[in-house]
Every structure is written in C-alpha cells, then in structure tokens.
C-alpha cells in the first residue's frame, strides 16, 4: 500500500490499456492492426521453444514439451502466445490490462477448444504463483513501474522455473524503424510505441537483478528485406532473453 495515496502500487497505464483494448476486435486478423505481431510471433516462438528444451531438458521433437507444466503470459493481449503454449501442453493463464482483450482472447480460445484461464487486472493483485514458465513479451515498455512489474513476474515464477522477456531496445535504429517508419507507414497503429519507454539490455539486467532474477544471453530480433523478422546477434531493434531466479 502506498502510504501517500492509500492505494496499492500499480503498473497498469490506463491510456495504454485503452489503446490496446481498442485493437481487440481484429487482434487475430493477420492482415489487421496487429499484423506485425502475427509476423513476430513465429520468431518469438522459435526462441521460446529452444529455451524450453534447454531449460527443462525436453526432446526438441516432442509435440508437447510443456505437458504437466503451468505457463503464465503477462500482458497477453488477445492470446497470440497463450494458444501456442497451450498446444505445447501447458496449463496456461493469460493476464492483460484491457478487458476487451480478455474477452477477445476467451472467445477465440473457446472456438479453438483450448482451456486457457484468462484474467484481467493488475498482475500483483491476482496472487498468481508457482508457474514453471512466465512470459512477458513486448510489455515492459508499456507499464508505469518497470521495477514493480519485474518483481511481480518474479513472484509468479516457481523456483527452478523459466522466464522469457522481450522488449524494443532504446537506440537510434529503433526510433527510426519501430516508431517513425512503422507508425508512419501504418505497420503498427499510431501511438503504440513511446521510444523513451524502451528498455536497453543493460537496464533490463539491472531491473532483473533488483527482482532477484538473472538474465541469460539476449538474442536480437532483427528485420531485413530478404529475411523479414528473424533472430540474430544484432540487438539494435528488439531483443528477447531468458531469466531465472538467482
């Protein structure tokens, strides 16, 4: 509880929640306002699958490497990551700030026959704990208190569990391509990104350490005309990284 305001500390920015909630209706349309996420998702999933196999010792050819495990996606949107995690065998919980996203996610999962537990609200207030896998992708740049958010993620992670985070890097290249070009060209909706809120890998490592976490080696998510979005060693635009409890 914040003694000055009498309110519990929060990480949700109402303006950000409203912005993404307004996109809920066509979140699952690969040609809609979230088209870039549909292109990004396979790249992120490739990293996640390799991290799962490495961390849990699963067979890289196994269809359900997360069977018997609990997974949390914090900032799940309409469920683009939750559904693949469920298909990999996990018991999935998705949390988002926008009620519109939770409604869209629930409807889509029901239609797919996937029993995903969706929750709307402040992560720390939901009392979620003991997850073998905790993911939060492209979310930390949208919260009001990054340290509190990382601490909430760490509190949800089981001992011996795996966390995966991704974030745009705050560089001149990301300002030019992810903010100026992408929004001007309509690749992402206007107002999606605030470059000043992007987090560098060093900053994320510091936040993680404060939360009792240790980061792995980050991998870049890059773009080129020939390869499109792909994993690389170049962290200038965006990066994805594992974390575990110290």
Tab-separated table of N, CA, C and O in Angstrom, residues 102-213:
chain	number	residue	atom	x	y	z
A	102	UNK	N	-9.178	-9.487	-23.006
A	102	UNK	CA	-9.525	-10.726	-22.322
A	102	UNK	C	-10.787	-11.338	-22.940
A	102	UNK	O	-10.870	-12.564	-23.122
A	103	UNK	N	-11.750	-10.511	-23.289
A	103	UNK	CA	-12.968	-11.015	-23.930
A	103	UNK	C	-12.648	-11.643	-25.286
A	103	UNK	O	-13.147	-12.732	-25.620
A	104	UNK	N	-11.817	-10.951	-26.076
A	104	UNK	CA	-11.448	-11.477	-27.400
A	104	UNK	C	-10.631	-12.764	-27.265
A	104	UNK	O	-10.825	-13.721	-28.014
A	105	UNK	N	-9.722	-12.793	-26.294
A	105	UNK	CA	-8.886	-13.976	-26.077
A	105	UNK	C	-9.725	-15.172	-25.649
A	105	UNK	O	-9.541	-16.287	-26.149
A	106	UNK	N	-10.657	-14.942	-24.734
A	106	UNK	CA	-11.512	-16.019	-24.243
A	106	UNK	C	-12.375	-16.588	-25.360
A	106	UNK	O	-12.509	-17.809	-25.505
A	107	UNK	N	-12.947	-15.699	-26.161
A	107	UNK	CA	-13.797	-16.127	-27.265
A	107	UNK	C	-13.014	-16.972	-28.275
A	107	UNK	O	-13.490	-18.018	-28.732
A	108	UNK	N	-11.798	-16.520	-28.604
A	108	UNK	CA	-11.003	-17.236	-29.594
A	108	UNK	C	-10.552	-18.591	-29.058
A	108	UNK	O	-10.606	-19.603	-29.774
A	109	UNK	N	-10.121	-18.628	-27.795
A	109	UNK	CA	-9.684	-19.900	-27.206
A	109	UNK	C	-10.835	-20.892	-27.133
A	109	UNK	O	-10.659	-22.092	-27.400
A	110	UNK	N	-12.028	-20.414	-26.793
A	110	UNK	CA	-13.204	-21.286	-26.745
A	110	UNK	C	-13.474	-21.888	-28.120
A	110	UNK	O	-13.786	-23.080	-28.247
A	111	UNK	N	-13.354	-21.034	-29.149
A	111	UNK	CA	-13.600	-21.512	-30.510
A	111	UNK	C	-12.574	-22.557	-30.943
A	111	UNK	O	-12.880	-23.450	-31.734
A	112	UNK	N	-11.357	-22.440	-30.395
A	112	UNK	CA	-10.287	-23.383	-30.720
A	112	UNK	C	-10.307	-24.615	-29.820
A	112	UNK	O	-9.510	-25.540	-29.996
A	113	UNK	N	-11.174	-24.606	-28.815
A	113	UNK	CA	-11.231	-25.734	-27.887
A	113	UNK	C	-10.053	-25.788	-26.937
A	113	UNK	O	-9.656	-26.868	-26.481
A	114	UNK	N	-9.492	-24.615	-26.595
A	114	UNK	CA	-8.329	-24.554	-25.719
A	114	UNK	C	-8.736	-24.009	-24.352
A	114	UNK	O	-9.239	-22.894	-24.255
A	115	UNK	N	-8.511	-24.774	-23.276
A	115	UNK	CA	-8.940	-24.359	-21.933
A	115	UNK	C	-7.953	-23.409	-21.269
A	115	UNK	O	-7.218	-23.785	-20.345
A	116	UNK	N	-7.919	-22.169	-21.726
A	116	UNK	CA	-6.981	-21.177	-21.191
A	116	UNK	C	-7.700	-20.311	-20.153
A	116	UNK	O	-8.831	-19.870	-20.374
A	117	UNK	N	-7.029	-20.083	-19.037
A	117	UNK	CA	-7.579	-19.281	-17.943
A	117	UNK	C	-7.153	-17.826	-18.134
A	117	UNK	O	-5.996	-17.480	-17.895
A	118	UNK	N	-8.073	-16.989	-18.573
A	118	UNK	CA	-7.753	-15.583	-18.804
A	118	UNK	C	-8.223	-14.727	-17.638
A	118	UNK	O	-9.345	-14.889	-17.144
A	119	UNK	N	-7.366	-13.791	-17.214
A	119	UNK	CA	-7.667	-12.891	-16.105
A	119	UNK	C	-7.371	-11.452	-16.525
A	119	UNK	O	-6.377	-11.193	-17.196
A	120	UNK	N	-8.202	-10.536	-16.081
A	120	UNK	CA	-7.967	-9.116	-16.335
A	120	UNK	C	-7.598	-8.432	-15.026
A	120	UNK	O	-8.232	-8.677	-13.992
A	121	UNK	N	-6.564	-7.598	-15.052
A	121	UNK	CA	-6.235	-6.838	-13.864
A	121	UNK	C	-4.750	-6.681	-13.626
A	121	UNK	O	-3.907	-7.045	-14.450
A	122	UNK	N	-4.437	-6.115	-12.465
A	122	UNK	CA	-3.063	-5.863	-12.036
A	122	UNK	C	-2.422	-7.186	-11.632
A	122	UNK	O	-2.940	-7.904	-10.780
A	123	UNK	N	-1.288	-7.508	-12.247
A	123	UNK	CA	-0.655	-8.811	-12.030
A	123	UNK	C	-0.413	-9.089	-10.548
A	123	UNK	O	-0.761	-10.160	-10.044
A	124	UNK	N	0.154	-8.137	-9.839
A	124	UNK	CA	0.498	-8.360	-8.438
A	124	UNK	C	-0.732	-8.618	-7.573
A	124	UNK	O	-0.646	-9.307	-6.555
A	125	UNK	N	-1.881	-8.059	-7.985
A	125	UNK	CA	-3.099	-8.188	-7.189
A	125	UNK	C	-3.803	-9.520	-7.406
A	125	UNK	O	-4.726	-9.857	-6.648
A	126	UNK	N	-3.400	-10.276	-8.416
A	126	UNK	CA	-4.097	-11.514	-8.755
A	126	UNK	C	-3.581	-12.718	-7.958
A	126	UNK	O	-4.198	-13.783	-7.990
A	127	UNK	N	-2.450	-12.554	-7.272
A	127	UNK	CA	-1.941	-13.627	-6.417
A	127	UNK	C	-1.518	-14.874	-7.158
A	127	UNK	O	-1.636	-15.983	-6.632
A	128	UNK	N	-1.023	-14.723	-8.369
A	128	UNK	CA	-0.619	-15.868	-9.183
A	128	UNK	C	0.808	-16.283	-8.846
A	128	UNK	O	1.728	-15.464	-8.891
A	129	UNK	N	1.000	-17.556	-8.527
A	129	UNK	CA	2.321	-18.049	-8.141
A	129	UNK	C	2.553	-19.457	-8.691
A	129	UNK	O	1.622	-20.125	-9.136
A	130	UNK	N	3.802	-19.889	-8.636
A	130	UNK	CA	4.144	-21.278	-8.924
A	130	UNK	C	4.145	-21.669	-10.386
A	130	UNK	O	3.982	-22.847	-10.718
A	131	UNK	N	4.393	-20.719	-11.294
A	131	UNK	CA	4.393	-21.035	-12.723
A	131	UNK	C	5.778	-21.516	-13.172
A	131	UNK	O	6.793	-20.900	-12.863
A	132	UNK	N	5.780	-22.618	-13.923
A	132	UNK	CA	7.032	-23.156	-14.458
A	132	UNK	C	7.600	-22.260	-15.549
A	132	UNK	O	8.822	-22.163	-15.713
A	133	UNK	N	6.722	-21.613	-16.310
A	133	UNK	CA	7.119	-20.719	-17.388
A	133	UNK	C	6.339	-19.412	-17.249
A	133	UNK	O	5.117	-19.432	-17.133
A	134	UNK	N	7.069	-18.306	-17.228
A	134	UNK	CA	6.452	-16.977	-17.190
A	134	UNK	C	6.971	-16.185	-18.383
A	134	UNK	O	8.182	-16.024	-18.549
A	135	UNK	N	6.053	-15.721	-19.226
A	135	UNK	CA	6.419	-14.926	-20.398
A	135	UNK	C	5.807	-13.533	-20.298
A	135	UNK	O	4.676	-13.374	-19.836
A	136	UNK	N	6.553	-12.559	-20.745
A	136	UNK	CA	6.009	-11.204	-20.895
A	136	UNK	C	6.748	-10.556	-22.058
A	136	UNK	O	7.891	-10.120	-21.924
A	137	UNK	N	6.076	-10.524	-23.202
A	137	UNK	CA	6.717	-10.112	-24.443
A	137	UNK	C	6.153	-8.792	-24.946
A	137	UNK	O	4.943	-8.636	-25.089
A	138	UNK	N	7.044	-7.849	-25.193
A	138	UNK	CA	6.653	-6.520	-25.682
A	138	UNK	C	5.675	-5.851	-24.710
A	138	UNK	O	4.699	-5.233	-25.130
A	139	UNK	N	5.934	-5.965	-23.419
A	139	UNK	CA	5.017	-5.428	-22.413
A	139	UNK	C	5.685	-4.419	-21.499
A	139	UNK	O	5.096	-3.390	-21.163
A	140	UNK	N	6.934	-4.670	-21.103
A	140	UNK	CA	7.553	-3.843	-20.074
A	140	UNK	C	7.634	-2.370	-20.469
A	140	UNK	O	7.591	-1.482	-19.615
A	141	UNK	N	7.684	-2.098	-21.780
A	141	UNK	CA	7.744	-0.699	-22.210
A	141	UNK	C	6.404	0.018	-22.047
A	141	UNK	O	6.330	1.240	-22.204
A	142	UNK	N	5.348	-0.721	-21.719
A	142	UNK	CA	4.024	-0.119	-21.596
A	142	UNK	C	3.552	0.046	-20.156
A	142	UNK	O	2.464	0.567	-19.931
A	143	UNK	N	4.344	-0.398	-19.167
A	143	UNK	CA	3.900	-0.322	-17.772
A	143	UNK	C	4.436	0.943	-17.108
A	143	UNK	O	5.422	1.532	-17.552
A	144	UNK	N	3.782	1.343	-16.027
A	144	UNK	CA	4.150	2.592	-15.356
A	144	UNK	C	5.302	2.424	-14.378
A	144	UNK	O	6.014	3.388	-14.093
A	145	UNK	N	5.484	1.225	-13.850
A	145	UNK	CA	6.532	0.970	-12.856
A	145	UNK	C	7.238	-0.327	-13.244
A	145	UNK	O	6.781	-1.418	-12.933
A	146	UNK	N	8.346	-0.179	-13.951
A	146	UNK	CA	9.036	-1.347	-14.504
A	146	UNK	C	9.615	-2.247	-13.408
A	146	UNK	O	9.579	-3.474	-13.525
A	147	UNK	N	10.146	-1.653	-12.356
A	147	UNK	CA	10.720	-2.449	-11.268
A	147	UNK	C	9.640	-3.277	-10.576
A	147	UNK	O	9.834	-4.466	-10.288
A	148	UNK	N	8.497	-2.664	-10.319
A	148	UNK	CA	7.391	-3.383	-9.682
A	148	UNK	C	6.877	-4.491	-10.589
A	148	UNK	O	6.546	-5.596	-10.126
A	149	UNK	N	6.812	-4.221	-11.879
A	149	UNK	CA	6.331	-5.229	-12.821
A	149	UNK	C	7.266	-6.437	-12.853
A	149	UNK	O	6.810	-7.587	-12.812
A	150	UNK	N	8.580	-6.192	-12.913
A	150	UNK	CA	9.541	-7.313	-12.885
A	150	UNK	C	9.435	-8.092	-11.580
A	150	UNK	O	9.504	-9.327	-11.573
A	151	UNK	N	9.232	-7.375	-10.475
A	151	UNK	CA	9.079	-8.055	-9.187
A	151	UNK	C	7.823	-8.922	-9.182
A	151	UNK	O	7.825	-10.027	-8.623
A	152	UNK	N	6.752	-8.445	-9.816
A	152	UNK	CA	5.512	-9.221	-9.898
A	152	UNK	C	5.698	-10.468	-10.752
A	152	UNK	O	5.182	-11.548	-10.425
A	153	UNK	N	6.446	-10.342	-11.837
A	153	UNK	CA	6.748	-11.504	-12.672
A	153	UNK	C	7.571	-12.523	-11.890
A	153	UNK	O	7.317	-13.730	-11.949
A	154	UNK	N	8.571	-12.022	-11.156
A	154	UNK	CA	9.423	-12.918	-10.379
A	154	UNK	C	8.617	-13.644	-9.304
A	154	UNK	O	8.856	-14.832	-9.034
A	155	UNK	N	7.652	-12.951	-8.695
A	155	UNK	CA	6.829	-13.562	-7.657
A	155	UNK	C	5.960	-14.681	-8.216
A	155	UNK	O	5.590	-15.615	-7.493
A	156	UNK	N	5.614	-14.579	-9.500
A	156	UNK	CA	4.773	-15.609	-10.126
A	156	UNK	C	5.561	-16.831	-10.573
A	156	UNK	O	4.983	-17.888	-10.832
A	157	UNK	N	6.890	-16.710	-10.650
A	157	UNK	CA	7.743	-17.776	-11.184
A	157	UNK	C	8.090	-18.785	-10.092
A	157	UNK	O	8.520	-18.424	-9.006
A	158	UNK	N	7.911	-20.052	-10.411
A	158	UNK	CA	8.289	-21.117	-9.478
A	158	UNK	C	9.811	-21.212	-9.368
A	158	UNK	O	10.540	-20.846	-10.299
A	159	UNK	N	10.285	-21.702	-8.239
A	159	UNK	CA	11.714	-21.992	-8.113
A	159	UNK	C	12.087	-23.006	-9.193
A	159	UNK	O	11.394	-24.010	-9.385
A	160	UNK	N	13.155	-22.731	-9.897
A	160	UNK	CA	13.566	-23.621	-10.976
A	160	UNK	C	12.830	-23.374	-12.284
A	160	UNK	O	13.028	-24.095	-13.259
A	161	UNK	N	11.987	-22.346	-12.294
A	161	UNK	CA	11.216	-22.035	-13.493
A	161	UNK	C	11.992	-21.198	-14.497
A	161	UNK	O	13.114	-20.750	-14.241
A	162	UNK	N	11.365	-20.978	-15.640
A	162	UNK	CA	11.959	-20.238	-16.753
A	162	UNK	C	11.104	-19.013	-17.059
A	162	UNK	O	9.880	-19.115	-17.150
A	163	UNK	N	11.755	-17.866	-17.203
A	163	UNK	CA	11.067	-16.647	-17.623
A	163	UNK	C	11.611	-16.212	-18.980
A	163	UNK	O	12.802	-16.377	-19.260
A	164	UNK	N	10.727	-15.657	-19.803
A	164	UNK	CA	11.152	-15.129	-21.100
A	164	UNK	C	10.569	-13.728	-21.269
A	164	UNK	O	9.361	-13.517	-21.105
A	165	UNK	N	11.441	-12.783	-21.583
A	165	UNK	CA	11.077	-11.384	-21.737
A	165	UNK	C	11.526	-10.887	-23.103
A	165	UNK	O	12.543	-11.345	-23.636
A	166	UNK	N	10.769	-9.955	-23.677
A	166	UNK	CA	11.247	-9.291	-24.890
A	166	UNK	C	10.853	-7.824	-24.823
A	166	UNK	O	9.876	-7.451	-24.165
A	167	UNK	N	11.641	-7.003	-25.502
A	167	UNK	CA	11.429	-5.561	-25.435
A	167	UNK	C	12.164	-4.875	-26.586
A	167	UNK	O	13.259	-5.306	-26.962
A	168	UNK	N	11.612	-3.793	-27.129
A	168	UNK	CA	12.388	-2.981	-28.059
A	168	UNK	C	13.551	-2.315	-27.324
A	168	UNK	O	13.402	-1.899	-26.176
A	169	UNK	N	14.682	-2.243	-27.974
A	169	UNK	CA	15.852	-1.575	-27.413
A	169	UNK	C	15.761	-0.068	-27.708
A	169	UNK	O	15.232	0.336	-28.752
A	170	UNK	N	16.264	0.733	-26.790
A	170	UNK	CA	16.214	2.193	-26.977
A	170	UNK	C	17.487	2.662	-27.690
A	170	UNK	O	18.483	3.008	-27.074
A	171	UNK	N	17.422	2.642	-29.007
A	171	UNK	CA	18.565	3.011	-29.848
A	171	UNK	C	18.076	3.930	-30.960
A	171	UNK	O	16.874	4.005	-31.246
A	172	UNK	N	18.996	4.621	-31.631
A	172	UNK	CA	18.582	5.428	-32.786
A	172	UNK	C	17.891	4.588	-33.861
A	172	UNK	O	16.943	5.044	-34.499
A	173	UNK	N	18.353	3.350	-34.045
A	173	UNK	CA	17.746	2.486	-35.062
A	173	UNK	C	16.303	2.152	-34.716
A	173	UNK	O	15.429	2.145	-35.602
A	174	UNK	N	16.020	1.892	-33.446
A	174	UNK	CA	14.643	1.554	-33.071
A	174	UNK	C	13.732	2.772	-33.169
A	174	UNK	O	12.561	2.656	-33.512
A	175	UNK	N	14.277	3.953	-32.865
A	175	UNK	CA	13.470	5.169	-33.024
A	175	UNK	C	13.071	5.351	-34.487
A	175	UNK	O	11.912	5.649	-34.803
A	176	UNK	N	14.025	5.153	-35.375
A	176	UNK	CA	13.776	5.353	-36.798
A	176	UNK	C	12.820	4.309	-37.367
A	176	UNK	O	11.838	4.641	-38.037
A	177	UNK	N	13.085	3.019	-37.078
A	177	UNK	CA	12.338	1.951	-37.730
A	177	UNK	C	11.061	1.546	-36.987
A	177	UNK	O	10.022	1.341	-37.609
A	178	UNK	N	11.118	1.420	-35.667
A	178	UNK	CA	9.962	0.924	-34.917
A	178	UNK	C	8.937	2.008	-34.616
A	178	UNK	O	7.753	1.714	-34.486
A	179	UNK	N	9.410	3.246	-34.495
A	179	UNK	CA	8.487	4.334	-34.157
A	179	UNK	C	8.173	5.169	-35.392
A	179	UNK	O	7.039	5.194	-35.871
A	180	UNK	N	9.192	5.835	-35.919
A	180	UNK	CA	8.949	6.756	-37.040
A	180	UNK	C	8.420	6.025	-38.275
A	180	UNK	O	7.320	6.314	-38.757
A	181	UNK	N	9.174	5.053	-38.779
A	181	UNK	CA	8.796	4.396	-40.034
A	181	UNK	C	7.569	3.504	-39.859
A	181	UNK	O	6.609	3.594	-40.626
A	182	UNK	N	7.581	2.627	-38.849
A	182	UNK	CA	6.498	1.649	-38.699
A	182	UNK	C	5.150	2.328	-38.482
A	182	UNK	O	4.136	1.914	-39.049
A	183	UNK	N	5.120	3.374	-37.660
A	183	UNK	CA	3.842	4.035	-37.396
A	183	UNK	C	3.424	4.927	-38.560
A	183	UNK	O	2.240	5.002	-38.899
A	184	UNK	N	4.374	5.603	-39.187
A	184	UNK	CA	4.037	6.455	-40.331
A	184	UNK	C	3.539	5.626	-41.516
A	184	UNK	O	2.659	6.053	-42.256
A	185	UNK	N	4.110	4.436	-41.686
A	185	UNK	CA	3.724	3.574	-42.802
A	185	UNK	C	2.524	2.688	-42.481
A	185	UNK	O	2.087	1.898	-43.316
A	186	UNK	N	2.021	2.792	-41.254
A	186	UNK	CA	0.843	2.012	-40.870
A	186	UNK	C	1.125	0.561	-40.559
A	186	UNK	O	0.209	-0.261	-40.510
A	187	UNK	N	2.402	0.227	-40.315
A	187	UNK	CA	2.747	-1.161	-39.969
A	187	UNK	C	2.291	-1.503	-38.555
A	187	UNK	O	1.997	-2.666	-38.257
A	188	UNK	N	2.279	-0.511	-37.684
A	188	UNK	CA	1.695	-0.651	-36.342
A	188	UNK	C	0.827	0.577	-36.099
A	188	UNK	O	1.073	1.646	-36.662
A	189	UNK	N	-0.216	0.457	-35.277
A	189	UNK	CA	-1.109	1.597	-35.044
A	189	UNK	C	-0.378	2.776	-34.412
A	189	UNK	O	0.542	2.600	-33.607
A	190	UNK	N	-0.794	3.978	-34.786
A	190	UNK	CA	-0.220	5.196	-34.219
A	190	UNK	C	-0.356	5.190	-32.702
A	190	UNK	O	-1.382	4.810	-32.154
A	191	UNK	N	0.705	5.634	-32.031
A	191	UNK	CA	0.665	5.721	-30.589
A	191	UNK	C	1.012	4.434	-29.870
A	191	UNK	O	0.973	4.374	-28.642
A	192	UNK	N	1.384	3.379	-30.627
A	192	UNK	CA	1.711	2.095	-29.994
A	192	UNK	C	3.007	2.189	-29.194
A	192	UNK	O	3.114	1.619	-28.109
A	193	UNK	N	3.982	2.923	-29.713
A	193	UNK	CA	5.296	2.957	-29.083
A	193	UNK	C	5.660	4.347	-28.570
A	193	UNK	O	5.425	5.348	-29.248
A	194	UNK	N	6.254	4.378	-27.386
A	194	UNK	CA	6.911	5.564	-26.857
A	194	UNK	C	8.379	5.203	-26.712
A	194	UNK	O	8.759	4.450	-25.806
A	195	UNK	N	9.208	5.739	-27.606
A	195	UNK	CA	10.618	5.354	-27.648
A	195	UNK	C	11.308	5.561	-26.308
A	195	UNK	O	12.193	4.790	-25.920
A	196	UNK	N	10.903	6.584	-25.575
A	196	UNK	CA	11.542	6.874	-24.288
A	196	UNK	C	11.300	5.776	-23.257
A	196	UNK	O	12.030	5.686	-22.259
A	197	UNK	N	10.280	4.945	-23.472
A	197	UNK	CA	9.972	3.867	-22.536
A	197	UNK	C	10.637	2.547	-22.919
A	197	UNK	O	10.534	1.572	-22.172
A	198	UNK	N	11.311	2.495	-24.053
A	198	UNK	CA	12.046	1.290	-24.420
A	198	UNK	C	13.154	1.043	-23.387
A	198	UNK	O	13.672	1.989	-22.783
A	199	UNK	N	13.509	-0.208	-23.207
A	199	UNK	CA	14.467	-0.595	-22.172
A	199	UNK	C	15.684	-1.240	-22.819
A	199	UNK	O	15.550	-2.167	-23.625
A	200	UNK	N	16.864	-0.758	-22.480
A	200	UNK	CA	18.088	-1.362	-23.027
A	200	UNK	C	18.373	-2.681	-22.310
A	200	UNK	O	17.902	-2.907	-21.184
A	201	UNK	N	19.166	-3.560	-22.920
A	201	UNK	CA	19.515	-4.812	-22.247
A	201	UNK	C	20.189	-4.598	-20.889
A	201	UNK	O	19.921	-5.335	-19.935
A	202	UNK	N	21.057	-3.598	-20.787
A	202	UNK	CA	21.711	-3.325	-19.504
A	202	UNK	C	20.696	-2.869	-18.458
A	202	UNK	O	20.779	-3.259	-17.282
A	203	UNK	N	19.752	-2.033	-18.870
A	203	UNK	CA	18.718	-1.589	-17.939
A	203	UNK	C	17.849	-2.754	-17.484
A	203	UNK	O	17.494	-2.859	-16.304
A	204	UNK	N	17.505	-3.631	-18.426
A	204	UNK	CA	16.690	-4.792	-18.064
A	204	UNK	C	17.449	-5.711	-17.116
A	204	UNK	O	16.865	-6.257	-16.162
A	205	UNK	N	18.746	-5.876	-17.342
A	205	UNK	CA	19.556	-6.698	-16.436
A	205	UNK	C	19.552	-6.124	-15.032
A	205	UNK	O	19.473	-6.868	-14.038
A	206	UNK	N	19.611	-4.789	-14.927
A	206	UNK	CA	19.564	-4.148	-13.622
A	206	UNK	C	18.224	-4.331	-12.937
A	206	UNK	O	18.158	-4.634	-11.738
A	207	UNK	N	17.144	-4.173	-13.692
A	207	UNK	CA	15.805	-4.387	-13.145
A	207	UNK	C	15.626	-5.842	-12.709
A	207	UNK	O	15.027	-6.122	-11.667
A	208	UNK	N	16.140	-6.752	-13.520
A	208	UNK	CA	16.040	-8.170	-13.194
A	208	UNK	C	16.784	-8.480	-11.900
A	208	UNK	O	16.282	-9.210	-11.027
A	209	UNK	N	17.973	-7.923	-11.756
A	209	UNK	CA	18.766	-8.164	-10.543
A	209	UNK	C	18.022	-7.675	-9.307
A	209	UNK	O	17.997	-8.358	-8.272
A	210	UNK	N	17.397	-6.501	-9.404
A	210	UNK	CA	16.608	-5.972	-8.290
A	210	UNK	C	15.476	-6.923	-7.920
A	210	UNK	O	15.080	-7.016	-6.749
A	211	UNK	N	14.937	-7.629	-8.918
A	211	UNK	CA	13.820	-8.550	-8.695
A	211	UNK	C	14.279	-9.947	-8.321
A	211	UNK	O	13.453	-10.859	-8.195
A	212	UNK	N	15.590	-10.133	-8.158
A	212	UNK	CA	16.107	-11.452	-7.795
A	212	UNK	C	16.209	-12.400	-8.960
A	212	UNK	O	16.136	-13.620	-8.797
A	213	UNK	N	16.402	-11.845	-10.161
A	213	UNK	CA	16.488	-12.646	-11.378
A	213	UNK	C	17.855	-12.480	-12.037
A	213	UNK	O	18.516	-11.451	-11.864
